[in-house]
Structures are given as C-alpha cells and as structure tokens.
PDB file of C-alpha atoms and ligand atoms in Angstrom:
ATOM      1  CA  MET A1429       7.620  17.111 153.466  1.00  0.00           C
ATOM      2  CA  PRO A1430       6.966  19.704 150.718  1.00  0.00           C
ATOM      3  CA  GLU A1431       9.814  20.680 148.417  1.00  0.00           C
ATOM      4  CA  LEU A1432      11.768  23.743 149.505  1.00  0.00           C
ATOM      5  CA  GLU A1433      12.034  26.572 146.963  1.00  0.00           C
ATOM      6  CA  LEU A1434      14.963  28.973 147.055  1.00  0.00           C
ATOM      7  CA  ILE A1435      14.174  32.061 145.026  1.00  0.00           C
ATOM      8  CA  GLY A1436      16.862  34.395 143.684  1.00  0.00           C
ATOM      9  CA  ALA A1437      19.267  34.787 140.764  1.00  0.00           C
ATOM     10  CA  SER A1438      22.395  32.646 141.022  1.00  0.00           C
ATOM     11  CA  PRO A1439      25.025  35.455 140.775  1.00  0.00           C
ATOM     12  CA  SER A1440      23.858  36.910 144.105  1.00  0.00           C
ATOM     13  CA  ASN A1441      26.430  36.058 146.763  1.00  0.00           C
ATOM     14  CA  TYR A1442      23.608  35.648 149.289  1.00  0.00           C
ATOM     15  CA  VAL A1443      21.749  33.211 147.012  1.00  0.00           C
ATOM     16  CA  TRP A1444      25.010  31.334 146.474  1.00  0.00           C
ATOM     17  CA  THR A1445      25.561  31.086 150.246  1.00  0.00           C
ATOM     18  CA  CYS A1446      22.090  29.604 150.810  1.00  0.00           C
ATOM     19  CA  ARG A1447      22.568  27.133 147.970  1.00  0.00           C
ATOM     20  CA  ILE A1448      25.922  26.014 149.429  1.00  0.00           C
ATOM     21  CA  ALA A1449      24.186  25.564 152.793  1.00  0.00           C
ATOM     22  CA  LEU A1450      21.403  23.478 151.222  1.00  0.00           C
ATOM     23  CA  ALA A1451      23.943  21.274 149.459  1.00  0.00           C
ATOM     24  CA  GLU A1452      26.096  20.864 152.590  1.00  0.00           C
ATOM     25  CA  LYS A1453      22.974  19.732 154.482  1.00  0.00           C
ATOM     26  CA  GLY A1454      21.966  17.422 151.620  1.00  0.00           C
ATOM     27  CA  VAL A1455      18.536  19.081 151.257  1.00  0.00           C
ATOM     28  CA  PRO A1456      16.840  18.599 147.868  1.00  0.00           C
ATOM     29  CA  TYR A1457      15.327  21.889 146.670  1.00  0.00           C
ATOM     30  CA  LYS A1458      14.029  23.764 143.672  1.00  0.00           C
ATOM     31  CA  HIS A1459      16.014  26.820 142.618  1.00  0.00           C
ATOM     32  CA  VAL A1460      13.837  29.551 141.113  1.00  0.00           C
ATOM     33  CA  SER A1461      15.927  32.240 139.415  1.00  0.00           C
ATOM     34  CA  ALA A1462      14.446  35.685 140.056  1.00  0.00           C
ATOM     35  CA  ARG A1463      15.904  39.166 140.323  1.00  0.00           C
ATOM     36  CA  PRO A1464      15.383  41.551 143.209  1.00  0.00           C
ATOM     37  CA  HIS A1465      12.141  43.538 143.141  1.00  0.00           C
ATOM     38  CA  THR A1466      10.294  41.071 140.904  1.00  0.00           C
ATOM     39  CA  PRO A1467       6.798  39.916 141.899  1.00  0.00           C
ATOM     40  CA  GLU A1468       7.861  36.498 143.231  1.00  0.00           C
ATOM     41  CA  VAL A1469      10.497  38.145 145.445  1.00  0.00           C
ATOM     42  CA  ASP A1470       8.364  41.112 146.516  1.00  0.00           C
ATOM     43  CA  ALA A1471       5.709  38.613 147.603  1.00  0.00           C
ATOM     44  CA  ILE A1472       8.053  37.455 150.390  1.00  0.00           C
ATOM     45  CA  HIS A1473      10.748  40.097 151.091  1.00  0.00           C
ATOM     46  CA  PRO A1474       9.372  43.461 152.251  1.00  0.00           C
ATOM     47  CA  PHE A1475      12.309  45.246 150.559  1.00  0.00           C
ATOM     48  CA  GLY A1476      12.419  43.024 147.470  1.00  0.00           C
ATOM     49  CA  LYS A1477      15.856  41.511 148.148  1.00  0.00           C
ATOM     50  CA  ILE A1478      17.113  38.072 147.207  1.00  0.00           C
ATOM     51  CA  PRO A1479      17.192  35.318 148.348  1.00  0.00           C
ATOM     52  CA  VAL A1480      13.786  34.387 149.666  1.00  0.00           C
ATOM     53  CA  MET A1481      12.547  30.914 150.538  1.00  0.00           C
ATOM     54  CA  ARG A1482       9.265  29.013 150.520  1.00  0.00           C
ATOM     55  CA  HIS A1483       8.729  25.633 152.186  1.00  0.00           C
ATOM     56  CA  GLY A1484       5.086  24.611 152.183  1.00  0.00           C
ATOM     57  CA  THR A1485       3.331  27.406 154.033  1.00  0.00           C
ATOM     58  CA  VAL A1486       6.586  28.770 155.501  1.00  0.00           C
ATOM     59  CA  GLU A1487       8.036  31.855 153.808  1.00  0.00           C
ATOM     60  CA  ILE A1488      11.359  33.311 154.980  1.00  0.00           C
ATOM     61  CA  PHE A1489      13.451  36.267 153.787  1.00  0.00           C
ATOM     62  CA  GLU A1490      17.078  37.245 154.622  1.00  0.00           C
ATOM     63  CA  SER A1491      19.883  34.754 153.994  1.00  0.00           C
ATOM     64  CA  ARG A1492      20.870  34.339 157.657  1.00  0.00           C
ATOM     65  CA  ALA A1493      17.282  33.478 158.601  1.00  0.00           C
ATOM     66  CA  ILE A1494      16.937  31.103 155.656  1.00  0.00           C
ATOM     67  CA  CYS A1495      20.132  29.284 156.693  1.00  0.00           C
ATOM     68  CA  ALA A1496      18.968  29.117 160.322  1.00  0.00           C
ATOM     69  CA  TYR A1497      15.728  27.502 159.147  1.00  0.00           C
ATOM     70  CA  ILE A1498      17.562  25.003 156.943  1.00  0.00           C
ATOM     71  CA  ASP A1499      19.964  24.118 159.755  1.00  0.00           C
ATOM     72  CA  SER A1500      17.286  23.466 162.346  1.00  0.00           C
ATOM     73  CA  VAL A1501      14.561  21.838 160.221  1.00  0.00           C
ATOM     74  CA  PHE A1502      16.672  19.381 158.256  1.00  0.00           C
ATOM     75  CA  PRO A1503      19.004  16.618 159.413  1.00  0.00           C
ATOM     76  CA  GLY A1504      22.598  16.541 158.211  1.00  0.00           C
ATOM     77  CA  PRO A1505      25.825  18.199 159.294  1.00  0.00           C
ATOM     78  CA  LYS A1506      25.341  21.363 161.365  1.00  0.00           C
ATOM     79  CA  LEU A1507      26.082  24.590 159.476  1.00  0.00           C
ATOM     80  CA  VAL A1508      26.801  26.238 162.843  1.00  0.00           C
ATOM     81  CA  PRO A1509      28.742  24.109 165.348  1.00  0.00           C
ATOM     82  CA  ALA A1510      27.008  23.077 168.579  1.00  0.00           C
ATOM     83  CA  ASP A1511      29.904  24.360 170.696  1.00  0.00           C
ATOM     84  CA  PRO A1512      28.778  27.764 172.079  1.00  0.00           C
ATOM     85  CA  VAL A1513      32.115  29.497 171.558  1.00  0.00           C
ATOM     86  CA  GLU A1514      32.433  28.286 167.984  1.00  0.00           C
ATOM     87  CA  ALA A1515      28.771  29.117 167.333  1.00  0.00           C
ATOM     88  CA  ALA A1516      29.378  32.690 168.514  1.00  0.00           C
ATOM     89  CA  GLN A1517      32.513  32.900 166.385  1.00  0.00           C
ATOM     90  CA  VAL A1518      30.514  31.814 163.324  1.00  0.00           C
ATOM     91  CA  GLU A1519      28.008  34.633 163.994  1.00  0.00           C
ATOM     92  CA  GLN A1520      30.867  37.077 164.542  1.00  0.00           C
ATOM     93  CA  TRP A1521      32.402  36.345 161.119  1.00  0.00           C
ATOM     94  CA  ILE A1522      29.047  36.292 159.316  1.00  0.00           C
ATOM     95  CA  SER A1523      28.355  39.705 160.797  1.00  0.00           C
ATOM     96  CA  VAL A1524      31.772  41.097 159.813  1.00  0.00           C
ATOM     97  CA  VAL A1525      31.484  39.672 156.293  1.00  0.00           C
ATOM     98  CA  ASN A1526      27.965  41.025 155.775  1.00  0.00           C
ATOM     99  CA  THR A1527      28.401  44.437 157.386  1.00  0.00           C
ATOM    100  CA  HIS A1528      32.016  45.302 156.466  1.00  0.00           C
ATOM    101  CA  VAL A1529      33.331  43.113 153.643  1.00  0.00           C
ATOM    102  CA  ASP A1530      30.218  42.854 151.454  1.00  0.00           C
ATOM    103  CA  PRO A1531      29.473  46.608 151.418  1.00  0.00           C
ATOM    104  CA  VAL A1532      33.013  47.522 150.359  1.00  0.00           C
ATOM    105  CA  CYS A1533      34.057  44.568 148.185  1.00  0.00           C
ATOM    106  CA  LEU A1534      30.756  43.978 146.379  1.00  0.00           C
ATOM    107  CA  ARG A1535      28.350  46.925 146.812  1.00  0.00           C
ATOM    108  CA  GLN A1536      31.139  49.459 146.197  1.00  0.00           C
ATOM    109  CA  TYR A1537      34.114  47.897 144.386  1.00  0.00           C
ATOM    110  CA  LEU A1538      32.476  45.222 142.197  1.00  0.00           C
ATOM    111  CA  ARG A1539      29.526  47.474 141.558  1.00  0.00           C
ATOM    112  CA  GLY A1540      31.921  50.078 140.146  1.00  0.00           C
ATOM    113  CA  TYR A1541      32.613  47.544 137.381  1.00  0.00           C
ATOM    114  CA  VAL A1542      29.301  45.760 136.826  1.00  0.00           C
ATOM    115  CA  PHE A1543      26.684  48.434 137.572  1.00  0.00           C
ATOM    116  CA  PRO A1544      28.762  51.617 137.123  1.00  0.00           C
ATOM    117  CA  GLY A1545      25.915  53.918 136.177  1.00  0.00           C
ATOM    118  CA  THR A1546      28.278  55.901 133.912  1.00  0.00           C
ATOM    119  CA  PRO A1547      26.832  57.248 130.640  1.00  0.00           C
ATOM    120  CA  ASP A1548      28.920  54.882 128.477  1.00  0.00           C
ATOM    121  CA  GLY A1549      28.930  51.918 130.888  1.00  0.00           C
ATOM    122  CA  SER A1550      32.667  52.271 131.612  1.00  0.00           C
ATOM    123  CA  PRO A1551      33.865  51.437 135.158  1.00  0.00           C
ATOM    124  CA  ASP A1552      33.224  54.066 137.827  1.00  0.00           C
ATOM    125  CA  ARG A1553      36.871  54.760 138.690  1.00  0.00           C
ATOM    126  CA  ALA A1554      36.091  57.061 141.608  1.00  0.00           C
ATOM    127  CA  LEU A1555      34.003  54.352 143.306  1.00  0.00           C
ATOM    128  CA  ILE A1556      36.585  51.648 142.614  1.00  0.00           C
ATOM    129  CA  ASP A1557      39.605  53.723 143.653  1.00  0.00           C
ATOM    130  CA  ALA A1558      37.930  54.732 146.912  1.00  0.00           C
ATOM    131  CA  ALA A1559      37.208  51.083 147.747  1.00  0.00           C
ATOM    132  CA  VAL A1560      40.692  49.650 147.179  1.00  0.00           C
ATOM    133  CA  PRO A1561      42.469  51.118 150.253  1.00  0.00           C
ATOM    134  CA  ARG A1562      39.621  49.909 152.466  1.00  0.00           C
ATOM    135  CA  MET A1563      39.820  46.473 150.859  1.00  0.00           C
ATOM    136  CA  GLU A1564      43.551  46.286 151.642  1.00  0.00           C
ATOM    137  CA  GLY A1565      42.781  46.448 155.357  1.00  0.00           C
ATOM    138  CA  GLN A1566      39.970  43.914 155.041  1.00  0.00           C
ATOM    139  CA  PHE A1567      42.087  41.444 153.064  1.00  0.00           C
ATOM    140  CA  ALA A1568      44.777  41.630 155.778  1.00  0.00           C
ATOM    141  CA  VAL A1569      42.200  40.877 158.497  1.00  0.00           C
ATOM    142  CA  MET A1570      40.644  37.989 156.585  1.00  0.00           C
ATOM    143  CA  ASP A1571      44.055  36.588 155.600  1.00  0.00           C
ATOM    144  CA  ARG A1572      45.019  36.365 159.278  1.00  0.00           C
ATOM    145  CA  ALA A1573      41.648  34.828 160.146  1.00  0.00           C
ATOM    146  CA  VAL A1574      42.064  31.823 157.850  1.00  0.00           C
ATOM    147  CA  ALA A1575      45.842  31.436 158.181  1.00  0.00           C
ATOM    148  CA  LYS A1576      45.807  28.953 161.067  1.00  0.00           C
ATOM    149  CA  THR A1577      43.306  26.284 160.006  1.00  0.00           C
ATOM    150  CA  GLY A1578      42.201  27.216 156.491  1.00  0.00           C
ATOM    151  CA  HIS A1579      38.717  27.992 157.902  1.00  0.00           C
ATOM    152  CA  LEU A1580      37.191  31.021 159.606  1.00  0.00           C
ATOM    153  CA  VAL A1581      36.137  29.021 162.672  1.00  0.00           C
ATOM    154  CA  GLY A1582      37.721  25.843 164.047  1.00  0.00           C
ATOM    155  CA  ASP A1583      38.794  23.343 161.432  1.00  0.00           C
ATOM    156  CA  THR A1584      35.522  22.702 159.636  1.00  0.00           C
ATOM    157  CA  PHE A1585      33.662  24.401 156.770  1.00  0.00           C
ATOM    158  CA  THR A1586      30.951  26.374 158.564  1.00  0.00           C
ATOM    159  CA  LEU A1587      28.249  28.867 157.625  1.00  0.00           C
ATOM    160  CA  ALA A1588      30.863  31.620 158.115  1.00  0.00           C
ATOM    161  CA  ASP A1589      32.922  30.198 155.244  1.00  0.00           C
ATOM    162  CA  MET A1590      29.744  29.741 153.172  1.00  0.00           C
ATOM    163  CA  ASN A1591      29.047  33.480 153.553  1.00  0.00           C
ATOM    164  CA  PHE A1592      32.544  34.602 152.740  1.00  0.00           C
ATOM    165  CA  LEU A1593      33.512  32.339 149.852  1.00  0.00           C
ATOM    166  CA  PRO A1594      31.191  33.780 147.143  1.00  0.00           C
ATOM    167  CA  ILE A1595      32.479  37.295 147.875  1.00  0.00           C
ATOM    168  CA  LEU A1596      36.068  36.112 147.730  1.00  0.00           C
ATOM    169  CA  PHE A1597      35.399  34.340 144.438  1.00  0.00           C
ATOM    170  CA  TYR A1598      34.235  37.621 142.893  1.00  0.00           C
ATOM    171  CA  MET A1599      37.414  39.282 144.166  1.00  0.00           C
ATOM    172  CA  GLY A1600      39.363  36.994 141.826  1.00  0.00           C
ATOM    173  CA  THR A1601      37.495  38.402 138.819  1.00  0.00           C
ATOM    174  CA  ARG A1602      38.774  42.025 138.833  1.00  0.00           C
ATOM    175  CA  PRO A1603      42.303  43.429 138.570  1.00  0.00           C
ATOM    176  CA  GLU A1604      42.915  45.337 141.830  1.00  0.00           C
ATOM    177  CA  SER A1605      41.284  42.664 143.989  1.00  0.00           C
ATOM    178  CA  THR A1606      43.229  39.929 142.177  1.00  0.00           C
ATOM    179  CA  VAL A1607      46.462  41.721 143.114  1.00  0.00           C
ATOM    180  CA  LEU A1608      45.308  41.894 146.749  1.00  0.00           C
ATOM    181  CA  LEU A1609      44.453  38.183 146.665  1.00  0.00           C
ATOM    182  CA  GLN A1610      47.856  37.273 145.241  1.00  0.00           C
ATOM    183  CA  ARG A1611      49.464  39.174 148.142  1.00  0.00           C
ATOM    184  CA  SER A1612      47.302  37.359 150.724  1.00  0.00           C
ATOM    185  CA  SER A1613      48.661  33.842 150.494  1.00  0.00           C
ATOM    186  CA  ALA A1614      46.457  32.225 153.169  1.00  0.00           C
ATOM    187  CA  LEU A1615      43.346  33.762 151.641  1.00  0.00           C
ATOM    188  CA  LYS A1616      44.303  32.671 148.135  1.00  0.00           C
ATOM    189  CA  GLN A1617      44.893  29.092 149.330  1.00  0.00           C
ATOM    190  CA  TYR A1618      41.585  29.197 151.215  1.00  0.00           C
ATOM    191  CA  LEU A1619      39.751  30.325 148.069  1.00  0.00           C
ATOM    192  CA  ASP A1620      41.372  27.741 145.793  1.00  0.00           C
ATOM    193  CA  ARG A1621      40.762  24.933 148.259  1.00  0.00           C
ATOM    194  CA  HIS A1622      37.116  25.613 149.065  1.00  0.00           C
ATOM    195  CA  MET A1623      36.094  26.520 145.510  1.00  0.00           C
ATOM    196  CA  GLU A1624      36.691  22.832 144.789  1.00  0.00           C
ATOM    197  CA  ARG A1625      33.893  21.758 147.134  1.00  0.00           C
ATOM    198  CA  LYS A1626      30.967  20.020 145.467  1.00  0.00           C
ATOM    199  CA  SER A1627      28.488  22.256 147.299  1.00  0.00           C
ATOM    200  CA  VAL A1628      30.232  25.390 146.004  1.00  0.00           C
ATOM    201  CA  GLN A1629      30.614  24.176 142.421  1.00  0.00           C
ATOM    202  CA  GLY A1630      27.039  22.852 142.294  1.00  0.00           C
ATOM    203  CA  ALA A1631      25.703  26.358 143.000  1.00  0.00           C
ATOM    204  CA  PHE A1632      28.165  28.193 140.753  1.00  0.00           C
ATOM    205  CA  PRO A1633      26.427  31.208 139.131  1.00  0.00           C
ATOM    206  CA  THR A1634      24.988  30.533 135.676  1.00  0.00           C
ATOM    207  CA  PHE A1635      25.971  34.071 134.642  1.00  0.00           C
ATOM    208  CA  MET A1636      28.159  36.748 136.197  1.00  0.00           C
ATOM    209  CA  PRO A1637      26.809  39.839 137.983  1.00  0.00           C
ATOM    210  CA  GLY A1638      25.926  42.563 135.509  1.00  0.00           C
ATOM    211  CA  GLN A1639      25.944  40.254 132.490  1.00  0.00           C
ATOM    212  CA  ALA A1640      22.188  40.147 132.082  1.00  0.00           C
ATOM    213  CA  ALA A1641      21.956  43.900 132.582  1.00  0.00           C
ATOM    214  CA  GLN A1642      24.585  44.445 129.891  1.00  0.00           C
ATOM    215  CA  ALA A1643      22.760  42.101 127.519  1.00  0.00           C
ATOM    216  CA  GLU A1644      19.527  43.977 128.166  1.00  0.00           C
ATOM    217  CA  ARG A1645      21.203  47.339 127.479  1.00  0.00           C
ATOM    218  CA  ALA A1646      22.641  46.031 124.211  1.00  0.00           C
ATOM    219  CA  ALA A1647      19.277  44.672 123.023  1.00  0.00           C
TER     220      ALA A1647
HETATM  221  N1  GSH B  13      20.628  41.122 154.181  1.00  0.00           N
HETATM  222  C1  GSH B  13      20.188  40.465 152.970  1.00  0.00           C
HETATM  223  C2  GSH B  13      20.932  41.042 151.789  1.00  0.00           C
HETATM  224  C3  GSH B  13      20.393  40.523 150.465  1.00  0.00           C
HETATM  225  C4  GSH B  13      20.863  41.380 149.316  1.00  0.00           C
HETATM  226  O1  GSH B  13      21.381  42.492 149.480  1.00  0.00           O
HETATM  227  N2  GSH B  13      20.687  40.834 148.127  1.00  0.00           N
HETATM  228  C5  GSH B  13      21.012  41.626 146.949  1.00  0.00           C
HETATM  229  C6  GSH B  13      21.520  40.733 145.845  1.00  0.00           C
HETATM  230  S1  GSH B  13      23.118  40.082 146.275  1.00  0.00           S
HETATM  231  C7  GSH B  13      19.755  42.326 146.494  1.00  0.00           C
HETATM  232  O2  GSH B  13      18.681  41.764 146.533  1.00  0.00           O
HETATM  233  N3  GSH B  13      19.909  43.582 146.058  1.00  0.00           N
HETATM  234  C8  GSH B  13      18.819  44.395 145.581  1.00  0.00           C
HETATM  235  C9  GSH B  13      18.631  45.627 146.416  1.00  0.00           C
HETATM  236  O3  GSH B  13      19.402  45.875 147.339  1.00  0.00           O
HETATM  237  O4  GSH B  13      17.706  46.365 146.131  1.00  0.00           O
HETATM  238  C10 GSH B  13      20.378  38.955 153.088  1.00  0.00           C
HETATM  239  O5  GSH B  13      21.268  38.532 153.835  1.00  0.00           O
HETATM  240  O6  GSH B  13      19.628  38.195 152.448  1.00  0.00           O
END
C-alpha cells in the first residue's frame, strides 16, 4: 500500500484530530506541514483549507471525510463504534463541536488573541468579550456530556473525543477560557486525562496558532 500523506500545519485543530485518528488506528503516515491556501493544499481542497490527504491516487479534503476514509480502509480499532446508536451519537457530537463550539471557541475567541487584526497586534477585546458569554453555555453543555463516563460517547475514546480535545486544549491557553475550565470540573478532568494519550501527545502542535504569523510580522 502507498504511504498516506496528511497535509496541514500542526496547530490546526482539524489537522490534530486527523493525526490522533491515524495514531489511534496505528496507521503509519507522512505529515506534510502546510498552511491553508498554499499550492499543495489548494491542489486538493477547493477552498484551500487544512487538512487534506493523499493516499496513492486518492485525494480527500475535509477532516470528517479523511477520518471516515482512515477508519474504513485501515484495520485497527474503530474510530466510530459499530453500534448504530453510539455511531449516531458520535456524529451528533462531532457536528455540535464543529458547528457550535469551534466557531465560538476558536474562530471567534482564540482568534481574538492570535489573529486579532488590530493595528498594534493587541487582542481584539470586542471579539473576545462577545465570545465569553456564549462559551459559558457551551462549557456547561460539554461538562455535562463528559461527566458520566469521561467520554463523549459510551466509555471509549471515539472520533467525537478526537474532534473535541484539540479545541479544549487551546481553551487552557487563554485567561477567560481557563477560568471556565477550572469551573467545569468534569471537563477539566477529561482534558487532563486524555491529553496524556500517546496519540494526542504524538501529534502535539510544533508551534502554537499565530506564532508563525507573529514571527513573520516581526521579521
Ligand atoms: N470543515 C473543515 C474545516 C477546516 C478548517 O477550517 N481548517 C482551518 C485551519 S484549523 C483552515 O484551513 N482555515 C483557513 C480558512 O478558513 O481559510 C474540516 O473539517 O476539515
């Protein structure tokens, strides 16, 4: 079988999710670091987003599709349980994480710190302050979701957890979200526990979001 290539810079939560999935399945792969809208990414994703994947002649874009491919083509533990109810619950949480949590916690709140777009590069307080009340509600929902078993679905580490964990990690890197995490005891325990996983550590970002952009601005 040809070697699988996962293309995308490691700080991306979606790249991180796919790399956790590859490690959980035990699939050897080549990680090619590339930013959104660069030629190697644009060659596969019609909107230039990361991650994208190449496996021989197969090219796939969108993290959920990449993980579906990995789960069905390779042997190893299933990323999505075979049980139909649990499988639907995994999709339900992936959808909530990607359509509710990611847009507020990362695209709005974290972005207010790392890509503020302010003249002097200082945090965009209006963006951040508008996100925090919405995050409070989301943290409460997610805290309840993991309280019973320490997982989003059943009592195993599924693709739903793989989607959520990178976002939650970034929430521990900024002040307001750290306060929310400290108040959400089940969520905090969930984060601390699963950050220890080999698959999660092995794909840990080699730099933090915004760092390269800041370095470029300074140069
Ligand atoms: N729905 C996509 C989202 C991917 C995505 O938004 N990736 C970000 C990096 S975390 C990106 O490429 N952003 C550049 C852009 O939106 O133009 C997926 O699941 O793969």
